[in-house]
Structures are given as C-alpha cells and as structure tokens.
Amino acid sequence: MNNLKLYIVCLFSLTTISCKKDWLEIKPDKSLVIPTTLKDFQGILDGANVSMSRTLNFVTLGSDEYYKRLTDWNALPEYERNVYNWQTDYLIDFSDFDNNLSTWNNMFRDVYNSNLILERISEVPRTSENSILWDNVKGGALFFRAWFYLQGVETWGQVYRKETAETDLGIPLKLSTDPKDIVPRSSVKESYNQILKDLNEALPLLPETSSYKNRPSKAAVYALLSRIYLFLENYDLSLQAAENALQLYNSLLNYNLINETQFYPFNQFNDEIIFHSNGTSYSTLSSNAFVDTFLVNSYHNDDLRSILYFQQIDAVKKLFRGSYFESGPTYSFYGLAVDEVMLTQAECYARIGSYEFAETILNNLLQTRWKSATYIPYEFSDSEDAMEKILMERRKSLLFRGIRWSDLRRLNKDPRFAVTLKRSLGNEVFELPPNDPRYAYQIPLIEVLGSGLIPNPR
C-alpha cells in the first residue's frame, strides 16, 4: 500500500514538474517592480508582504513543547499529521507548487531577494552621502541570507557532527539570481561556513543597534553568531559572540511590570528584543496546541513565567500566550532576544568549567522573571550541576521560539541529555529516539524529482 501511494505521488509530481517550477529553477517575475535604488532595496528588506524578518518555524511542529488531542490531530492537514508523528519520509504538501506559505519556497524566495540586492547594489555607487544606507542595505541582505539558510540547514540538513560534517548533507546554497545556476546540496560544513561568511561580512556594515527591531544590527549579528556556534559546539566562540552582543545591547524586562491581565502580555517590540522575527502559520499550532505537561509543571508558583506564558484551559491543559509577538504559538516570536543570549552565555561558561560565572548570569536573568523578593538564587556544586539546571531553564524560557528542535539535535549527541520524544494518540504511541535520521526533515519530493536533490537518508 505504501509503495502504491509513493508511486501515485511520484507520477503526480513528474507530470506536474513540467508546468510548475520551483525557486531553485526560476527567478520571480520582476516586471511589476524593478528595484534599482537603495530605497527600493531597503523596502524589500522591510516589506511586510515579503516578510524577510519571518522565521520558517516548521521545526516547531516536531518538537516536544506541546501535544495535540486525537480529535484535534484528526482535523489537521495530512502532512501536518505526519510531521506531528514523525511518520513521513517525504513532506508532500501539494500547495508547494503554488502556495506562498510553502516553507521550502519561502526560504528560497527570501534568499532570492537577498541575492538580488547583493547583485544590484554594486550598480549603485557608494558615496559619502549614501554610505550609511548603502552599508545598511548590503549588511541587511547578507544577514537575511544567513538567517534563512540557518533555518534551512536546521530543518533539512543533517545534524552537525564535526567528524562527518564535510560529507553529511546540508542544503543547496543558491548565491545568485541566475536561473541557470542549479546547485546541488552542499555539505553540512559548507552550509554553515557560508552562513558564517555572510554574517562576518555583514558585521562591519551594520550599526551597533537599530531603532527598528526588524532591521539587523551588530548586536543581532553577534547574537546570531552566538546561537550558531552553540549549535556547532564551539563554546569559546559562542561565548565571545554572546558577550559582544551583550556589550552592545543588554536590556532585560522585569516581569513584575508586565500586565498579566492582557491576553497577550508582551509588547511586540519590547525592550528585550534584539531582532524581531515571527513564525509562519501552521494549523498544528493555531489552536489546541497544549503545552507539554512536564514543562508546565516545572515552574515554581512564584515564577512569573508560569502566569505570563500560559492561558489556563482546565485543571491540566494550558495554551501558550507568552510570545514576544503579542500572539500565541501561531505567529510566535522567533527572533533574537537578550534572555537567549544570557542563557547561551551561562551554558558556555558551564561547559568550559567556569560554573561560578554561569551561576551569576543565570541568577541575574531569573530574578527578573520571579515575583519580587521571592527568588532563591541557584548555587551550583560543579559544572555538571550547572549544565543540568541551565539547560532546564533554557527550555523554560525559550519555548515556542523555534530553538528547541535545534537544542534536541545537538544535545542528543550527549548521553547525559539525550531524550526520546513520544506522542500519544488514542492507544498508539509514536517515538523519535535520540539521533534518529528524522531529525533532518525530508526535503519536498518535488525537489528530489525536479531538481535532482539527494534525499536525506532514512
């Protein structure tokens, strides 16, 4: 039956490829708007319709931050049901052919926009009068290309392993707008190297901070570098980037000053945000995505995150409302914020053996999250104790930000922190063991058949 289904899907895809092209094969029709000026380029980077500051949060669907009831799961689109259960090899969403919300096409559309700006800005002379805008535009395009390619490699690329990164499958790195430039999948190492190259080139071009939260800055570049180096298990460079980011921007919210009576308590562009980005919409997260029970029960009664992050549905079930985007998990905040950078900083100190510094950093963060005068500071006995507590607080602070999936990918390589994910639906239990190949989502079948991309091993 499965073979028959795959045959039908392949037949449908093959007959459709001739008239439905993807973003690796063609460039968008530029006849409507032909960007030629720095103002045009900045408009592309800022445009609400283009949504360059969006995050491709598809990985959240497979994480352990929430669960669905069987009746709610049955109401989902088929491909989302399969992703929820980790049961699909090929993520077949036939809207990939036309639908602007397709995750894969969204990535390459926005990469195309970055490439377009990077190609055309060379035609605009950099002068003393336009130097600030010129630098911001080029730096922004480099940042966004890195931003989307990082999401791509964390979604479709195999898990980073230093020993095999040169041969493991990453993502196609399209670096031009030339429709004839059809690129194969790069290695994991090549994918990350390109991301790091773009960010390092963007760094000297951008301002230290930005008054517009959806525009990148040096602080945002350092914050993103810190995240990347953490994923790559380079804790010295991750720590250095985190501290550089915090030197430029370190504003923290005091949760005691947040109005808990508002349905969405946090302002969209609040002071803790370094770079704003929100996720795309998926039915799985739009309603009745109840927060993992273990996670809900992990908060102390005096911890204001337990009040501000959740909406109580009944005695057991809670929904997430604590996004920094004035929304629940549907369009949740997936950007860069000071709390994440501090948690990364603390983890890096613990990993290099300086657990006393890690203790101070974590306590400085958490005292702003608890009711006034109630927080009891952590006292770590050693680096291992520090790691355990920091990783738990990381999970409790950064839920529904698209980070958990990447944390699982990296932490599963360490037996101390490896976990088996489980989904219960009726009488069936589905599992995703540590280091399972399914931690790299399968690229859409249309790309395998039409562009010759190598699928992920299963």
Coordinates of C-alpha atoms in Angstrom, one line a residue:
M1 CA 0.0 0.0 0.0
N2 CA 2.8 2.4 0.9
N3 CA 4.6 1.6 -2.4
L4 CA 1.4 2.2 -4.3
K5 CA 0.9 5.6 -2.6
L6 CA 4.5 6.6 -3.3
Y7 CA 4.1 5.6 -7.0
I8 CA 1.0 7.7 -7.3
V9 CA 2.7 10.7 -5.6
C10 CA 5.8 10.3 -7.9
L11 CA 3.5 10.1 -11.0
F12 CA 1.6 13.2 -10.0
S13 CA 4.8 15.1 -9.3
L14 CA 6.5 14.1 -12.5
T15 CA 3.5 15.2 -14.6
T16 CA 3.4 18.5 -12.7
I17 CA 7.1 19.4 -12.8
S18 CA 6.9 20.5 -16.4
C19 CA 4.4 23.3 -15.7
K20 CA 5.3 24.0 -12.0
K21 CA 8.7 25.3 -11.4
D22 CA 10.4 25.9 -8.0
W23 CA 12.7 28.6 -6.6
L24 CA 15.8 26.7 -7.4
E25 CA 15.0 26.7 -11.1
I26 CA 13.4 30.1 -11.9
K27 CA 13.5 33.7 -10.6
P28 CA 10.4 35.6 -9.7
D29 CA 8.8 37.9 -12.3
K30 CA 10.4 41.3 -11.7
S31 CA 8.2 43.1 -14.3
L32 CA 6.0 44.5 -11.6
V33 CA 8.7 46.1 -9.5
I34 CA 12.3 46.5 -10.7
P35 CA 14.4 47.6 -7.7
T36 CA 17.2 49.9 -8.7
T37 CA 17.7 52.3 -5.8
L38 CA 18.9 52.0 -2.2
K39 CA 15.4 52.9 -1.1
D40 CA 14.0 50.1 -3.2
F41 CA 16.4 47.6 -1.7
Q42 CA 15.6 48.8 1.9
G43 CA 11.9 48.4 1.0
I44 CA 12.4 44.8 0.0
L45 CA 14.2 44.1 3.3
D46 CA 11.5 45.9 5.3
G47 CA 8.4 44.9 3.3
A48 CA 5.6 43.4 5.2
N49 CA 4.4 41.4 2.2
V50 CA 7.8 39.9 1.7
S51 CA 8.2 39.3 5.4
M52 CA 12.0 39.0 5.3
S53 CA 12.1 39.1 9.1
R54 CA 9.9 35.9 9.3
T55 CA 11.2 32.6 10.6
L56 CA 10.4 29.3 8.9
N57 CA 9.2 27.6 12.1
F58 CA 8.3 24.3 10.6
V59 CA 10.6 22.5 13.0
T60 CA 8.4 23.5 15.9
L61 CA 5.8 21.1 14.7
G62 CA 8.1 18.2 15.6
S63 CA 9.3 19.4 19.0
D64 CA 8.3 18.3 22.4
E65 CA 6.9 21.7 23.6
Y66 CA 3.3 20.8 23.0
Y67 CA 0.8 18.0 22.4
K68 CA -2.5 17.5 20.5
R69 CA -5.6 15.6 21.4
L70 CA -6.6 12.8 19.0
T71 CA -9.7 14.7 17.8
D72 CA -7.7 17.9 17.1
W73 CA -4.9 15.9 15.4
N74 CA -7.5 14.2 13.1
A75 CA -8.6 17.7 11.9
L76 CA -5.1 18.7 10.8
P77 CA -4.0 18.6 7.1
E78 CA -2.4 15.2 6.3
Y79 CA 1.2 16.4 6.0
E80 CA 0.9 18.2 9.4
R81 CA -0.5 15.0 11.0
N82 CA 2.5 13.1 9.6
V83 CA 5.0 15.7 10.8
Y84 CA 3.5 15.6 14.3
N85 CA 4.0 11.8 14.4
W86 CA 7.4 11.9 12.7
Q87 CA 5.8 9.4 10.3
T88 CA 6.6 10.8 6.9
D89 CA 9.6 10.3 4.7
Y90 CA 8.6 12.9 2.1
L91 CA 6.8 16.0 3.2
I92 CA 4.2 16.2 0.5
D93 CA 2.4 19.5 0.5
F94 CA 0.8 19.9 -2.9
S95 CA 0.4 23.6 -2.1
D96 CA 4.2 23.7 -2.5
F97 CA 3.5 24.2 -6.2
D98 CA 1.6 27.5 -5.8
N99 CA 1.1 28.3 -2.2
N100 CA 3.1 31.3 -0.9
L101 CA 3.2 29.7 2.5
S102 CA 5.3 26.7 1.4
T103 CA 8.2 26.5 3.8
W104 CA 10.8 25.5 1.2
N105 CA 9.7 28.1 -1.3
N106 CA 9.6 30.8 1.3
M107 CA 13.2 30.2 2.2
F108 CA 14.4 30.4 -1.4
R109 CA 12.2 33.3 -2.2
D110 CA 13.7 35.3 0.6
V111 CA 17.2 34.1 -0.3
Y112 CA 16.5 35.3 -3.8
N113 CA 15.6 38.7 -2.5
S114 CA 18.9 38.9 -0.7
N115 CA 20.8 37.7 -3.7
L116 CA 19.0 40.3 -5.9
I117 CA 20.0 43.1 -3.6
L118 CA 23.6 41.9 -3.3
E119 CA 23.9 41.8 -7.0
R120 CA 22.3 45.1 -7.8
I121 CA 23.8 47.2 -5.0
S122 CA 27.1 47.0 -6.9
E123 CA 25.4 49.1 -9.6
V124 CA 24.8 51.9 -7.0
P125 CA 27.9 53.9 -6.2
R126 CA 28.7 54.2 -2.5
T127 CA 29.2 57.9 -1.7
S128 CA 29.7 59.9 1.4
E129 CA 26.1 61.0 1.2
N130 CA 24.6 57.5 1.0
S131 CA 27.3 55.4 2.8
I132 CA 25.2 54.7 5.9
L133 CA 22.1 53.5 3.9
W134 CA 24.4 51.6 1.4
D135 CA 26.1 49.8 4.2
N136 CA 22.8 49.0 6.0
V137 CA 21.3 47.6 2.9
K138 CA 24.2 45.4 2.0
G139 CA 24.7 44.3 5.6
G140 CA 21.0 43.6 5.9
A141 CA 20.9 41.4 2.7
L142 CA 23.9 39.4 4.0
F143 CA 22.2 39.0 7.4
F144 CA 18.9 37.8 6.0
R145 CA 20.6 35.3 3.6
A146 CA 22.4 33.8 6.6
W147 CA 19.2 34.0 8.7
F148 CA 17.2 31.9 6.2
Y149 CA 20.0 29.5 5.4
L150 CA 20.5 28.8 9.1
Q151 CA 16.8 27.9 9.3
G152 CA 17.1 25.7 6.2
V153 CA 20.1 23.7 7.4
E154 CA 18.5 23.2 10.8
T155 CA 15.3 22.0 9.1
W156 CA 16.6 19.9 6.1
G157 CA 20.3 19.5 6.8
Q158 CA 21.7 16.5 8.7
V159 CA 22.7 17.1 12.3
Y160 CA 26.1 18.8 12.6
R161 CA 28.8 16.3 13.6
K162 CA 32.4 17.5 13.4
E163 CA 33.7 14.2 12.3
T164 CA 31.3 13.8 9.3
A165 CA 30.3 17.4 8.5
E166 CA 32.3 17.5 5.3
T167 CA 30.2 14.7 3.8
D168 CA 26.8 15.0 5.6
L169 CA 24.1 16.6 3.6
G170 CA 23.3 20.2 4.1
I171 CA 21.2 22.4 1.8
P172 CA 21.5 23.9 -1.7
L173 CA 23.4 27.2 -1.4
K174 CA 21.9 29.4 -4.1
L175 CA 24.1 32.5 -4.2
S176 CA 22.9 34.2 -7.4
T177 CA 19.7 35.1 -9.2
D178 CA 20.7 33.3 -12.3
P179 CA 18.0 30.8 -13.2
K180 CA 20.6 28.6 -14.9
D181 CA 22.6 28.3 -11.7
I182 CA 21.1 25.0 -10.5
V183 CA 23.0 24.0 -7.4
P184 CA 23.2 20.6 -5.6
R185 CA 23.0 20.1 -1.9
S186 CA 26.1 21.4 -0.1
S187 CA 27.6 19.6 2.8
V188 CA 26.7 20.5 6.4
K189 CA 30.1 22.1 6.8
E190 CA 29.8 24.1 3.6
S191 CA 26.3 25.3 4.6
Y192 CA 27.5 26.6 8.0
N193 CA 30.6 28.1 6.5
Q194 CA 28.5 30.1 4.1
I195 CA 26.2 31.3 6.9
L196 CA 29.2 32.4 9.0
K197 CA 30.8 34.1 6.0
D198 CA 27.7 36.1 5.3
L199 CA 27.4 37.2 9.0
N200 CA 31.1 38.2 9.3
E201 CA 30.8 40.2 6.1
A202 CA 27.6 41.9 7.4
L203 CA 29.2 42.8 10.8
P204 CA 31.2 45.9 9.9
L205 CA 28.4 47.2 7.7
L206 CA 25.7 47.4 10.3
P207 CA 25.0 49.9 13.1
E208 CA 25.6 48.7 16.7
T209 CA 21.9 48.7 17.4
S210 CA 18.8 49.5 15.4
S211 CA 15.8 51.6 16.5
Y212 CA 13.8 49.3 14.1
K213 CA 13.6 45.9 15.7
N214 CA 13.0 44.2 12.4
R215 CA 16.3 45.5 11.0
P216 CA 19.5 43.7 11.7
S217 CA 22.4 45.3 13.7
K218 CA 25.8 44.4 15.0
A219 CA 24.1 43.2 18.2
A220 CA 21.9 41.0 16.2
V221 CA 24.8 39.5 14.2
Y222 CA 26.7 38.7 17.4
A223 CA 23.5 37.2 19.0
L224 CA 23.0 35.0 15.9
L225 CA 26.7 34.0 15.8
S226 CA 26.4 33.0 19.4
R227 CA 23.5 30.8 18.6
I228 CA 25.2 29.2 15.6
Y229 CA 28.5 28.5 17.4
L230 CA 26.5 26.9 20.2
F231 CA 24.9 24.6 17.6
L232 CA 28.4 23.9 16.3
E233 CA 29.6 23.1 19.9
N234 CA 32.3 25.8 19.6
Y235 CA 31.7 27.2 23.1
D236 CA 34.6 29.6 23.2
L237 CA 33.4 31.4 20.1
S238 CA 29.8 31.2 21.2
L239 CA 30.7 32.8 24.5
Q240 CA 32.7 35.5 22.8
A241 CA 29.9 36.4 20.4
A242 CA 27.3 36.4 23.3
E243 CA 29.4 38.8 25.3
N244 CA 30.0 41.0 22.3
A245 CA 26.2 41.1 21.8
L246 CA 25.5 42.0 25.4
Q247 CA 28.1 44.8 25.4
L248 CA 26.1 46.4 22.7
Y249 CA 22.6 45.6 24.0
N250 CA 21.6 44.1 27.3
S251 CA 18.1 45.4 28.3
L252 CA 16.0 43.0 30.3
L253 CA 12.3 43.1 31.0
N254 CA 11.2 43.0 34.6
Y255 CA 8.3 40.5 34.5
N256 CA 6.8 42.2 37.7
L257 CA 6.0 45.2 35.5
I258 CA 4.2 43.1 32.8
N259 CA 0.3 43.3 32.9
E260 CA -0.8 39.7 33.3
T261 CA -4.4 40.6 32.6
Q262 CA -3.8 41.3 28.9
F263 CA -4.4 38.3 26.8
Y264 CA -1.0 38.6 25.2
P265 CA 1.1 40.3 27.9
F266 CA 4.2 41.1 26.0
N267 CA 4.6 44.0 23.6
Q268 CA 5.7 43.1 20.1
F269 CA 8.8 45.3 20.0
N270 CA 9.6 45.2 23.7
D271 CA 13.0 46.3 25.1
E272 CA 14.4 42.8 25.5
I273 CA 14.3 42.1 21.7
I274 CA 17.5 42.5 19.7
F275 CA 16.0 41.4 16.4
H276 CA 12.3 40.8 15.8
S277 CA 11.0 37.8 13.7
N278 CA 7.8 36.0 13.8
G279 CA 6.9 32.5 12.6
T280 CA 4.7 31.4 9.7
S281 CA 1.3 29.9 10.4
Y282 CA 0.5 26.2 10.7
S283 CA -2.8 24.5 11.7
T284 CA -1.0 22.4 14.2
L285 CA -0.1 25.4 16.3
S286 CA -3.1 27.6 15.6
S287 CA -5.4 26.1 18.2
N288 CA -5.5 23.4 20.9
A289 CA -1.7 23.0 20.9
F290 CA -1.5 22.3 24.6
V291 CA 1.8 23.0 26.4
D292 CA 3.7 19.9 27.4
T293 CA 2.5 18.8 30.9
F294 CA 6.0 18.2 32.2
L295 CA 7.1 21.6 31.1
V296 CA 4.0 23.3 32.7
N297 CA 4.7 21.6 36.0
S298 CA 8.3 22.6 36.1
Y299 CA 7.6 26.3 37.1
H300 CA 7.6 27.4 40.7
N301 CA 4.4 29.2 41.9
D302 CA 6.4 32.4 42.3
D303 CA 7.9 32.2 38.8
L304 CA 6.0 34.8 36.8
R305 CA 6.7 32.8 33.6
S306 CA 4.0 30.3 34.8
I307 CA 1.5 33.2 34.8
L308 CA 2.6 35.3 31.8
Y309 CA 3.4 32.4 29.4
F310 CA 0.2 30.3 29.7
Q311 CA -3.5 30.5 29.4
Q312 CA -5.3 28.1 31.7
I313 CA -7.8 25.9 29.9
D314 CA -8.8 23.5 32.6
A315 CA -7.1 21.9 35.6
V316 CA -4.5 20.2 33.4
K317 CA -4.3 21.9 30.0
K318 CA -2.6 25.2 29.2
L319 CA -2.1 27.1 25.9
F320 CA 1.0 29.2 25.3
R321 CA 0.3 33.0 25.2
G322 CA 3.8 34.3 26.3
S323 CA 5.2 35.2 22.9
Y324 CA 7.1 38.4 22.4
F325 CA 4.9 38.9 19.3
E326 CA 1.6 39.6 21.1
S327 CA 0.4 36.2 19.9
G328 CA 0.3 32.6 20.8
P329 CA 2.3 29.9 19.1
T330 CA 0.6 30.5 15.7
Y331 CA 2.7 33.5 14.9
S332 CA 5.1 33.3 17.8
F333 CA 8.3 35.3 18.3
Y334 CA 11.3 33.5 16.7
G335 CA 13.8 36.3 16.8
L336 CA 16.8 37.2 18.9
A337 CA 16.5 38.5 22.5
V338 CA 18.7 39.2 25.5
D339 CA 17.4 36.3 27.6
E340 CA 18.5 33.8 25.0
V341 CA 21.9 35.4 24.7
M342 CA 22.3 35.3 28.5
L343 CA 21.3 31.6 28.7
T344 CA 23.8 30.8 25.9
Q345 CA 26.5 32.8 27.8
A346 CA 25.7 30.8 31.0
E347 CA 25.8 27.4 29.2
C348 CA 29.1 28.2 27.6
Y349 CA 30.7 29.2 30.9
A350 CA 29.4 26.0 32.5
R351 CA 30.8 23.9 29.6
I352 CA 34.3 25.5 29.9
G353 CA 34.3 24.9 33.6
S354 CA 33.6 28.4 34.9
Y355 CA 30.4 27.4 36.6
E356 CA 30.6 30.3 39.1
F357 CA 30.2 32.8 36.3
A358 CA 27.4 30.7 34.9
E359 CA 25.6 30.9 38.2
T360 CA 25.8 34.7 38.4
I361 CA 24.5 35.1 34.9
L362 CA 21.6 32.7 35.3
N363 CA 20.6 34.3 38.7
N364 CA 20.7 37.8 37.2
L365 CA 18.3 36.7 34.5
L366 CA 15.9 34.7 36.7
Q367 CA 15.5 37.3 39.3
T368 CA 13.7 39.4 36.7
R369 CA 11.3 36.6 36.0
W370 CA 10.1 35.9 39.5
K371 CA 7.8 37.8 41.9
S372 CA 9.8 40.5 43.7
A373 CA 11.8 39.3 46.7
T374 CA 10.8 35.7 46.2
Y375 CA 13.7 34.3 44.0
I376 CA 16.1 32.0 45.7
P377 CA 19.4 32.1 43.8
Y378 CA 20.9 28.9 42.3
E379 CA 24.1 27.6 43.9
F380 CA 25.9 25.2 41.6
S381 CA 28.0 22.5 43.0
D382 CA 30.0 21.9 39.9
S383 CA 29.8 22.4 36.1
E384 CA 27.7 19.3 35.6
D385 CA 25.1 20.6 38.1
A386 CA 25.3 23.9 36.4
M387 CA 24.7 22.4 32.9
E388 CA 21.6 20.4 34.1
K389 CA 19.9 23.5 35.6
I390 CA 20.9 25.9 32.8
L391 CA 19.5 23.6 30.1
M392 CA 16.3 23.2 32.0
E393 CA 15.9 27.0 32.4
R394 CA 16.7 27.4 28.8
R395 CA 13.8 25.2 27.9
K396 CA 11.5 27.0 30.3
S397 CA 12.4 30.5 29.0
L398 CA 12.7 29.9 25.2
L399 CA 9.7 27.7 24.5
F400 CA 7.9 28.2 21.1
R401 CA 10.8 30.2 19.6
G402 CA 12.0 27.5 17.2
I403 CA 15.1 26.8 19.3
R404 CA 14.1 23.6 21.0
W405 CA 14.4 21.4 17.8
S406 CA 18.0 22.6 17.3
D407 CA 18.7 22.0 21.0
L408 CA 17.4 18.5 20.7
R409 CA 19.6 17.9 17.7
R410 CA 22.8 19.0 19.5
L411 CA 22.0 17.7 23.0
N412 CA 21.0 14.2 21.8
K413 CA 24.7 13.6 20.9
D414 CA 25.4 13.7 24.7
P415 CA 24.0 10.7 26.6
R416 CA 23.6 12.9 29.7
F417 CA 21.0 15.0 27.9
A418 CA 19.6 12.7 25.2
V419 CA 15.8 12.2 25.2
T420 CA 13.3 10.1 23.4
L421 CA 10.3 12.1 22.2
K422 CA 6.9 10.5 22.5
R423 CA 3.4 11.3 21.1
S424 CA 0.3 9.5 22.3
L425 CA -2.8 9.4 20.1
G426 CA -5.5 7.2 21.3
N427 CA -4.0 3.8 22.0
E428 CA -1.0 4.5 19.8
V429 CA 2.4 5.8 21.0
F430 CA 4.9 7.2 18.5
E431 CA 8.6 7.7 19.3
L432 CA 11.5 9.7 18.0
P433 CA 14.7 8.3 19.5
P434 CA 17.9 10.4 20.0
N435 CA 20.0 10.8 16.9
D436 CA 17.3 9.5 14.7
P437 CA 17.7 10.4 11.0
R438 CA 14.3 12.0 11.1
Y439 CA 15.9 15.0 12.9
A440 CA 16.7 16.1 9.4
Y441 CA 13.3 16.6 7.7
Q442 CA 13.0 15.2 4.3
I443 CA 13.1 17.8 1.5
P444 CA 10.0 18.0 -0.6
L445 CA 9.7 15.3 -3.1
I446 CA 9.2 17.8 -5.9
E447 CA 12.8 18.9 -5.4
V448 CA 14.1 15.3 -5.5
L449 CA 12.3 14.6 -8.7
G450 CA 12.6 18.0 -10.4
S451 CA 15.9 19.4 -9.2
G452 CA 17.8 16.2 -8.6
L453 CA 18.5 16.9 -5.0
I454 CA 19.6 13.9 -2.9
P455 CA 17.0 13.0 -0.2
N456 CA 18.0 12.6 3.4
P457 CA 18.9 9.0 4.4
R458 CA 16.3 7.1 6.3

